[in-house]
PDB file of C-alpha atoms in Angstrom:
ATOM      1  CA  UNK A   4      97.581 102.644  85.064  1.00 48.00           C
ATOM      2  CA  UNK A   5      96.103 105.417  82.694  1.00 46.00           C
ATOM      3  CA  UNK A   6      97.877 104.790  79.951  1.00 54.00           C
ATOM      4  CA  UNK A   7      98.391 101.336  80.009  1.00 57.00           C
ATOM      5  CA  UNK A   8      95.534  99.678  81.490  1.00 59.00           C
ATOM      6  CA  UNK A   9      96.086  96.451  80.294  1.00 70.00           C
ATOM      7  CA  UNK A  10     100.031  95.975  81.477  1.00 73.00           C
ATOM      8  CA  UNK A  11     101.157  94.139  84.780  1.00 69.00           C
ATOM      9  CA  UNK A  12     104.718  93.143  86.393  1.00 66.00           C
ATOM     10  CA  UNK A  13     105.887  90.885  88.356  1.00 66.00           C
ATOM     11  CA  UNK A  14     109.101  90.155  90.114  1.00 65.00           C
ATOM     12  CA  UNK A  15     110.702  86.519  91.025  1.00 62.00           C
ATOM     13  CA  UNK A  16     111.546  85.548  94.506  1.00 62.00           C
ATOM     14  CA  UNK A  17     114.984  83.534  93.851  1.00 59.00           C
ATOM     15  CA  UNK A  18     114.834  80.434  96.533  1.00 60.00           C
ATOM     16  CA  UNK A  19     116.151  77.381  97.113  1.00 59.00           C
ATOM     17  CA  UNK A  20     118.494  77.747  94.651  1.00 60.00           C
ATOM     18  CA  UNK A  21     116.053  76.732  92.042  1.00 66.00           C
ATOM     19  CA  UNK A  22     114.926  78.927  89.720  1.00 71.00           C
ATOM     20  CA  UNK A  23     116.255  82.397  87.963  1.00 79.00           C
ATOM     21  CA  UNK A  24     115.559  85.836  88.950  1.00 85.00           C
ATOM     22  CA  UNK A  25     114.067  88.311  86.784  1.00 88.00           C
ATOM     23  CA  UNK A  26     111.319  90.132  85.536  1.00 91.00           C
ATOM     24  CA  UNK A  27     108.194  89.217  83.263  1.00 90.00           C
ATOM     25  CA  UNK A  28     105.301  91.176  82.296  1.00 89.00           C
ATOM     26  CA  UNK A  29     101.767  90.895  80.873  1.00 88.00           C
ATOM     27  CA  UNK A  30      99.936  93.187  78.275  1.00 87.00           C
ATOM     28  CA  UNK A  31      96.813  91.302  78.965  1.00 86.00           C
ATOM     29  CA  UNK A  32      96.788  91.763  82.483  1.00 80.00           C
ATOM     30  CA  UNK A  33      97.540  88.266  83.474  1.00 82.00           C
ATOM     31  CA  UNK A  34      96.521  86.203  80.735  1.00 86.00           C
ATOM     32  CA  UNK A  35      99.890  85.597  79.001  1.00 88.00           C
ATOM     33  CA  UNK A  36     103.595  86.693  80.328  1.00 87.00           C
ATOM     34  CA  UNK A  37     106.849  87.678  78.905  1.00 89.00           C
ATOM     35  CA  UNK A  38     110.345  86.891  80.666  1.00 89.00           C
ATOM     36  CA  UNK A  39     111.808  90.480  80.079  1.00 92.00           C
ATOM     37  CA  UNK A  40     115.307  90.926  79.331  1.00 93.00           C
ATOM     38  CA  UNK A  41     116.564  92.965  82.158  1.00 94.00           C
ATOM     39  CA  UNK A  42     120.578  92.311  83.090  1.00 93.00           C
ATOM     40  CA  UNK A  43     119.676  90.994  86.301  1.00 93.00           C
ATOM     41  CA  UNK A  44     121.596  87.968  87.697  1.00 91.00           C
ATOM     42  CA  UNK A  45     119.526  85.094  87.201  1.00 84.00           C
ATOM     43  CA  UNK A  46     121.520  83.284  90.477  1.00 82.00           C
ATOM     44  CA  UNK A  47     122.847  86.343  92.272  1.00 86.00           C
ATOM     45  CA  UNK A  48     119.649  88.281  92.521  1.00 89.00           C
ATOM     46  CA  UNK A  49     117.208  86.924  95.208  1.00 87.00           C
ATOM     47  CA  UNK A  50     114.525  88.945  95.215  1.00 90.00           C
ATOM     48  CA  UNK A  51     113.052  91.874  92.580  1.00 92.00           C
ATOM     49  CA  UNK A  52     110.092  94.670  93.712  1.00 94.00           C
ATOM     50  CA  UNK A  53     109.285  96.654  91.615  1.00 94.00           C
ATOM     51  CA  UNK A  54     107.294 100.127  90.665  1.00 95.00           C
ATOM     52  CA  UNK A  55     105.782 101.875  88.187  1.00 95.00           C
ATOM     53  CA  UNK A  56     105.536 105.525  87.816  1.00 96.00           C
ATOM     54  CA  UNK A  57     101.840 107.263  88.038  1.00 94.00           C
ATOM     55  CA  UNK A  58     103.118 110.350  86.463  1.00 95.00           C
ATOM     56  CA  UNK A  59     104.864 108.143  83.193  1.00 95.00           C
ATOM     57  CA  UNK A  60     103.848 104.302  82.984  1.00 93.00           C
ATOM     58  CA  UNK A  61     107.018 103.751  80.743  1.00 94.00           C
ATOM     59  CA  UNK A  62     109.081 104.285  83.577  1.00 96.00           C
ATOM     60  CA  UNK A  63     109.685 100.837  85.891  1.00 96.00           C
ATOM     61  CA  UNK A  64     111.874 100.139  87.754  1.00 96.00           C
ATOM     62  CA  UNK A  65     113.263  97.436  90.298  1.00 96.00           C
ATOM     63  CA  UNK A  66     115.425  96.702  93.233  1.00 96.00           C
ATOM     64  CA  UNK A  67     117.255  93.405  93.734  1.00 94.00           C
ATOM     65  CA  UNK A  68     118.909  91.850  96.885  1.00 93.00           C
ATOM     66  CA  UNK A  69     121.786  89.361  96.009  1.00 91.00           C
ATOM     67  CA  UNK A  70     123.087  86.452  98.014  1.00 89.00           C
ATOM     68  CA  UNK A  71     124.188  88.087 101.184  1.00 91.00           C
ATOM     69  CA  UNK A  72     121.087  89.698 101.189  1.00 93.00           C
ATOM     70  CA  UNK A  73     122.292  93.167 100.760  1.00 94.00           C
ATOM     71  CA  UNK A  74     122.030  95.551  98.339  1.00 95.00           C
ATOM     72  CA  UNK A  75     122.453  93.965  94.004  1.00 93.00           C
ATOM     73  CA  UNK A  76     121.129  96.052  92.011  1.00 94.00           C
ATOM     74  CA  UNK A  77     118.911  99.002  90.749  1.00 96.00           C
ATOM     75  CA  UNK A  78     117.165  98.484  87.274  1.00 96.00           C
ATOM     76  CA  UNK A  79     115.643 101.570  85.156  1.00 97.00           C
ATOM     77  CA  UNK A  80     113.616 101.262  82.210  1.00 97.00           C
ATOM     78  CA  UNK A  81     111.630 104.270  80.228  1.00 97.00           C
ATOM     79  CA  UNK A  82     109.858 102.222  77.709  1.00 96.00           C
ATOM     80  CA  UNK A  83     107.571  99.928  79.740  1.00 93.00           C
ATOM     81  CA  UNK A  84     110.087  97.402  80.318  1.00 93.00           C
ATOM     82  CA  UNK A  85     111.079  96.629  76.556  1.00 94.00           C
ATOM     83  CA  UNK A  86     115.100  97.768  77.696  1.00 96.00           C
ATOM     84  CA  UNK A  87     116.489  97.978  80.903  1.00 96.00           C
ATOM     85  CA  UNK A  88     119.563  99.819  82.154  1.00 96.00           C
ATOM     86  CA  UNK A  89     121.393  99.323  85.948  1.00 95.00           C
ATOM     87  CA  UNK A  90     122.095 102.610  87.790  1.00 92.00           C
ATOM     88  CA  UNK A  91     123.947 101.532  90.348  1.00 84.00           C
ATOM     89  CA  UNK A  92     127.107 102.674  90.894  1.00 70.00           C
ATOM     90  CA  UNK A  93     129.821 100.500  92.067  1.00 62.00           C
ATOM     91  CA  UNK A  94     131.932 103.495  92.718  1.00 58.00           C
ATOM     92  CA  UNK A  95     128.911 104.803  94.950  1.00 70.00           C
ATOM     93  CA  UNK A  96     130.216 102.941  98.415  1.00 76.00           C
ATOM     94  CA  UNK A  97     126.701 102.695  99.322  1.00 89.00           C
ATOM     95  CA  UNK A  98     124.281  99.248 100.505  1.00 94.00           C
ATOM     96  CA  UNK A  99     120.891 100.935 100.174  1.00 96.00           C
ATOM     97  CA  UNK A 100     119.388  97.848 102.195  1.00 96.00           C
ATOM     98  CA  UNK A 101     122.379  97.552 104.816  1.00 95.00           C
ATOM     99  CA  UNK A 102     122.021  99.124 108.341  1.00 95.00           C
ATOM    100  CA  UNK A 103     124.331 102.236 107.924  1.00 91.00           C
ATOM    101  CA  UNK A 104     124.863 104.347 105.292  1.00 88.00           C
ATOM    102  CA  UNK A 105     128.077 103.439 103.811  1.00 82.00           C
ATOM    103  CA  UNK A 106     128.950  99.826 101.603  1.00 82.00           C
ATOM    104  CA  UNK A 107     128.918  97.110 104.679  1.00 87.00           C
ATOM    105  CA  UNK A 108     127.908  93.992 103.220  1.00 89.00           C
ATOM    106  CA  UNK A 109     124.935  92.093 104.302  1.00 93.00           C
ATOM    107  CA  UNK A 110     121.187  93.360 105.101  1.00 95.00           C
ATOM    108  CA  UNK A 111     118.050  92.004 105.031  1.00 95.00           C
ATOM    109  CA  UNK A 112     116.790  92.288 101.404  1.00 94.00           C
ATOM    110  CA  UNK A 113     114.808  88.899 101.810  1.00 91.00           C
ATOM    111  CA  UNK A 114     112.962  90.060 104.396  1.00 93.00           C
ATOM    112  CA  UNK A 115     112.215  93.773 104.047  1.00 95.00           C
ATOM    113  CA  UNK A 116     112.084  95.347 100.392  1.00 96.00           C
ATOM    114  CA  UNK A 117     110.175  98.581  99.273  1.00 97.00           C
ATOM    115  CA  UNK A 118     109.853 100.809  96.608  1.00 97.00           C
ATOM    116  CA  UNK A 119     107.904 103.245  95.128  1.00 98.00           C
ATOM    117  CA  UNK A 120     108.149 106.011  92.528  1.00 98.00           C
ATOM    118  CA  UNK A 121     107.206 109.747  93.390  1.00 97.00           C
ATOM    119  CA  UNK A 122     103.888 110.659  92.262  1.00 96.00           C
ATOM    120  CA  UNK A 123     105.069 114.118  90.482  1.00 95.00           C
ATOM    121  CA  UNK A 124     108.301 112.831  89.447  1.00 98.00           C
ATOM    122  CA  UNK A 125     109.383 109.888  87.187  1.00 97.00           C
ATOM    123  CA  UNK A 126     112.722 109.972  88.273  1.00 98.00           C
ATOM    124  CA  UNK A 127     112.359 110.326  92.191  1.00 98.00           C
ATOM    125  CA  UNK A 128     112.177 107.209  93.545  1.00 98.00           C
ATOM    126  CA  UNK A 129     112.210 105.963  97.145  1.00 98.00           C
ATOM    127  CA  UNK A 130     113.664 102.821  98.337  1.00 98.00           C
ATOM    128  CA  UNK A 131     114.002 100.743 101.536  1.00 97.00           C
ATOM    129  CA  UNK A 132     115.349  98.160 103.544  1.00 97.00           C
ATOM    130  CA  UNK A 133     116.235  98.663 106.742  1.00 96.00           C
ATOM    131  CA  UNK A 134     116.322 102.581 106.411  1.00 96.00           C
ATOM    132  CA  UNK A 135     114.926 104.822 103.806  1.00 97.00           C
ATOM    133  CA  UNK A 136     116.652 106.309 100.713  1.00 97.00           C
ATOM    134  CA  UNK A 137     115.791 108.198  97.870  1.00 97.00           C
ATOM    135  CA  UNK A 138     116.772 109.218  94.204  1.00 96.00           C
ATOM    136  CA  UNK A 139     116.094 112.617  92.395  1.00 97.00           C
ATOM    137  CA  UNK A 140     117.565 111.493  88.843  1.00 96.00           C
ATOM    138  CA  UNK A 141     116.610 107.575  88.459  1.00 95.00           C
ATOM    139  CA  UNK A 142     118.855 105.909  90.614  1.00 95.00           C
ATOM    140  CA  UNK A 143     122.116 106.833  90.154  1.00 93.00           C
ATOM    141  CA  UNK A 144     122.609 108.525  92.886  1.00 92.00           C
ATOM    142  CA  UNK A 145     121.401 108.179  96.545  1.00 94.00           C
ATOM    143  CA  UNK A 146     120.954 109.629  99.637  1.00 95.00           C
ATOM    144  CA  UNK A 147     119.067 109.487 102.998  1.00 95.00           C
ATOM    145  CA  UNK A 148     115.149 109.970 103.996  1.00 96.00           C
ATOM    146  CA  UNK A 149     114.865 108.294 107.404  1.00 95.00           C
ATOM    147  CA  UNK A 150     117.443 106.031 109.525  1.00 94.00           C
ATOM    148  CA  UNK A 151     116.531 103.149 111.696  1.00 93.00           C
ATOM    149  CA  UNK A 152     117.828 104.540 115.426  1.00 89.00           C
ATOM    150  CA  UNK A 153     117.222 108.134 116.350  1.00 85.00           C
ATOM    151  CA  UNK A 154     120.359 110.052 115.113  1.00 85.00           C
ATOM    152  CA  UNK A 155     118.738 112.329 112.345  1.00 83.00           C
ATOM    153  CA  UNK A 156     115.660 113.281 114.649  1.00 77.00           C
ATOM    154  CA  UNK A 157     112.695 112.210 116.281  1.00 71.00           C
ATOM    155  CA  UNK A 158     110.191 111.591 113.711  1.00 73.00           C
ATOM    156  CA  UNK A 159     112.068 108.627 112.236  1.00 82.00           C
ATOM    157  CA  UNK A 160     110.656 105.457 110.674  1.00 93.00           C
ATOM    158  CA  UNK A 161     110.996 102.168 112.374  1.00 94.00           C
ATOM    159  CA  UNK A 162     113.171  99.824 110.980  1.00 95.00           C
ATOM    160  CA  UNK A 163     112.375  96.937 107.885  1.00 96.00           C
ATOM    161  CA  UNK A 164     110.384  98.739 105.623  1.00 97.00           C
ATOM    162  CA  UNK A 165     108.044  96.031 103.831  1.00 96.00           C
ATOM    163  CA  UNK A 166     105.670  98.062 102.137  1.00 96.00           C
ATOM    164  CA  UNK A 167     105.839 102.054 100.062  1.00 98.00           C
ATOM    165  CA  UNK A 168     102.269 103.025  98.963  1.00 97.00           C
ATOM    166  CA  UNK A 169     101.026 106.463  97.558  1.00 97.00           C
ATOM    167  CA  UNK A 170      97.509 106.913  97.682  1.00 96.00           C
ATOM    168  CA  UNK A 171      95.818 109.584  94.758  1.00 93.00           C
ATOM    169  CA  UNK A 172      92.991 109.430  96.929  1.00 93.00           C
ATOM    170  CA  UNK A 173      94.768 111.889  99.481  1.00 93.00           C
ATOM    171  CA  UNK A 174      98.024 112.307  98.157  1.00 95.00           C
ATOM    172  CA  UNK A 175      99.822 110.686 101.014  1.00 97.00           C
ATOM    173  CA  UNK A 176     102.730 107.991 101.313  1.00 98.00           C
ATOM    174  CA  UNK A 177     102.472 105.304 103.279  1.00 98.00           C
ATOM    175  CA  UNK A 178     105.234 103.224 104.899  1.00 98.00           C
ATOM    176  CA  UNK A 179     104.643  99.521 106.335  1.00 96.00           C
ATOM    177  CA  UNK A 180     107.302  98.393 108.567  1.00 95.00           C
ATOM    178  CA  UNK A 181     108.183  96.235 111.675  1.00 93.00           C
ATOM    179  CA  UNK A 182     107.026  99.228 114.159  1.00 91.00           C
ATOM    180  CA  UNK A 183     103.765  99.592 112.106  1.00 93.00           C
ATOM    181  CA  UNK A 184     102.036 101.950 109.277  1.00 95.00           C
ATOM    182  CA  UNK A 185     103.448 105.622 108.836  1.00 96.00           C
ATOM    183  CA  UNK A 186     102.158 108.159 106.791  1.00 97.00           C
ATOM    184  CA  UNK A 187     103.673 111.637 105.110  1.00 96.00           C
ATOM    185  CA  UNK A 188     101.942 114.261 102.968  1.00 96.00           C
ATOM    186  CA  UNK A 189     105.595 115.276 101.812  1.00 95.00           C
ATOM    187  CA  UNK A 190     108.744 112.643 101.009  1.00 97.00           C
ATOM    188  CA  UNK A 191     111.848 115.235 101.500  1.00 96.00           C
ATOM    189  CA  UNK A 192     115.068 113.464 100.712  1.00 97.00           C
ATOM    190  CA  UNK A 193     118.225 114.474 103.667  1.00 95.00           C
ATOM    191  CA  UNK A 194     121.477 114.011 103.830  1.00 94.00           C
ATOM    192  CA  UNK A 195     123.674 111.816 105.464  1.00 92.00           C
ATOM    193  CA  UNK A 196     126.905 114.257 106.310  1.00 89.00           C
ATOM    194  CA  UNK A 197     125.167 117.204 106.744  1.00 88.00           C
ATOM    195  CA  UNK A 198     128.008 118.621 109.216  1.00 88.00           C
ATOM    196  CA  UNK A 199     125.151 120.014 112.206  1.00 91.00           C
ATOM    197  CA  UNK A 200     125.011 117.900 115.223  1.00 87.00           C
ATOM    198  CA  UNK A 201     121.618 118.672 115.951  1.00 89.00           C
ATOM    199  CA  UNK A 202     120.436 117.636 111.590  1.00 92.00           C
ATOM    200  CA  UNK A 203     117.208 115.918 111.899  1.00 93.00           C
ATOM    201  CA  UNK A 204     115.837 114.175 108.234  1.00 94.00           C
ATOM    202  CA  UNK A 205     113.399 116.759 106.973  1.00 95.00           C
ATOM    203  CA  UNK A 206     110.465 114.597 105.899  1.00 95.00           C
ATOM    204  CA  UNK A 207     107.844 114.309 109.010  1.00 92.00           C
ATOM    205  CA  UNK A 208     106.087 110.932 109.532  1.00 94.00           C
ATOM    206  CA  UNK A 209     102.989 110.418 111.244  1.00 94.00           C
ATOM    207  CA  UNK A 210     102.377 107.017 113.297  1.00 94.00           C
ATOM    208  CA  UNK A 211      98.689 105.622 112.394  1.00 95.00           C
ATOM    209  CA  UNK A 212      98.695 102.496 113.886  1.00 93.00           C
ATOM    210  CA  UNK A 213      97.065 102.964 117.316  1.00 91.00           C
ATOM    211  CA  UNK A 214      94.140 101.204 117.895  1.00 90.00           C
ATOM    212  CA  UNK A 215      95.248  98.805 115.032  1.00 88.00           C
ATOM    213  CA  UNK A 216      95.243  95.492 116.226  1.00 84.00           C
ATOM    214  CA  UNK A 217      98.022  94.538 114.105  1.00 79.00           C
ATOM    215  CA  UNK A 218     100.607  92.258 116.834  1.00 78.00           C
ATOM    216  CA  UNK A 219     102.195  89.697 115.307  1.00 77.00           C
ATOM    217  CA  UNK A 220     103.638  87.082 117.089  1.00 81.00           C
ATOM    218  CA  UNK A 221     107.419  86.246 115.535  1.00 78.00           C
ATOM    219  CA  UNK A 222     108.753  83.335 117.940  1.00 86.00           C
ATOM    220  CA  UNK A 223     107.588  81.212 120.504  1.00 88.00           C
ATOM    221  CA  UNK A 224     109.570  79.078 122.915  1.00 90.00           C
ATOM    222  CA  UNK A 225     107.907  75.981 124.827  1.00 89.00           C
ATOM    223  CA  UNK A 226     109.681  74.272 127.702  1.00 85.00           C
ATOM    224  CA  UNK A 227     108.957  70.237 127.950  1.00 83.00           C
ATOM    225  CA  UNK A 228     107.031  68.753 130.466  1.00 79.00           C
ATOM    226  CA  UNK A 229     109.040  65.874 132.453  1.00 75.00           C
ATOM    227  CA  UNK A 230     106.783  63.675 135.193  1.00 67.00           C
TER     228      UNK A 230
END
């Protein structure tokens, strides 16, 4: 990054119940780490992504799963990582990696877990799971970009996000999820009780993948031979 050249982050995948989850960063890119002390459950949390904002490199921040795999935590610091504060709201009644947009329990944090910070704005941040959320002022508050089944319109993002990448080369997002790779010019947060039957989520994805030859094969079942 531009003003820090030299700093790196990493997150810890919490598995096996071995290990503790956190955060530690380099100033030497790579040669020597730091556990950072961030208020995240060393045994609760399983998994931490994190992201770095282009347009201030003191602001990081992180999403955690916990042990049901839905949503812990959302971690904000504006001083390259030397503090840390969590903005999530208990009182929120939200699981930004659950299926729906209320608090259900449960998700799939394990498996699919994005994030990435708006290029213009250090305190617009967009996260995913299984849908799509975003933040205007740092995470502590929340609401909806894109939802897994086609209520909110037809330009929707597949579900399991795994991947949010903005590219300075173009100035476009990109999305990497179970149906493939998406692309926007323009992340427009919704709403989730907008009151019009006919809302659709305002930002418009573009599906890129065609011609990709991307298939992954995710089970296979054999039946035994008897003589």
């Amino acid at each position: 990054f531009p003003s820090h050249d030299n700093n790196a982050y990493t997150g810890y995948v919490y598995n096996l119940q071995e290990g503790s989850a956190g955060i530690i960063k380099s100033t030497n890119f790579g040669e020597t780490w730091t556990s950072l002390s961030t208020g995240i459950p060393s045994q609760t949390a399983q998994r931490v992504e994190l992201a770095v904002a282009l347009s201030d490199t003191n602001y990081v921040y992180a999403i955690t799963c916990g042990i049901d795999r839905g949503f812990e935590g959302f971690y904000a610091s504006t001083n390259a990582g030397n503090t840390w504060v969590n903005r999530y709201n208990s009182n929120s009644n939200i699981n930004l990696l659950g299926w729906y947009n209320n608090n259900n329990a449960g998700g799939q944090g394990t498996y699919d877990l994005a994030i990435v910070v708006d290029a213009k704005n250090k305190n617009r941040v967009y996260v995913g799971g299984i849908n799509m959320w975003g933040t205007t002022d740092g995470g502590l508050s929340w609401e909806g970009v894109s939802y897994w089944l086609p209520y909110y319109g037809e330009k929707f993002l597949h579900a399991d996000q795994h991947q949010f990448k903005y590219s300075v080369k173009n100035n476009a997002y990109f999305v990497a999820n179970d149906g493939g790779l998406y692309r926007s010019d323009s992340i427009v947060i919704g709403t989730w009780n907008s009151g019009d039957p006919n809302y659709e989520f305002p930002t418009r994805w573009k599906f890129i993948s065609n011609g990709m030859q991307i298939t992954s094969f995710y089970r296979l079942g054999l039946r035994e031979q008897y003589s």
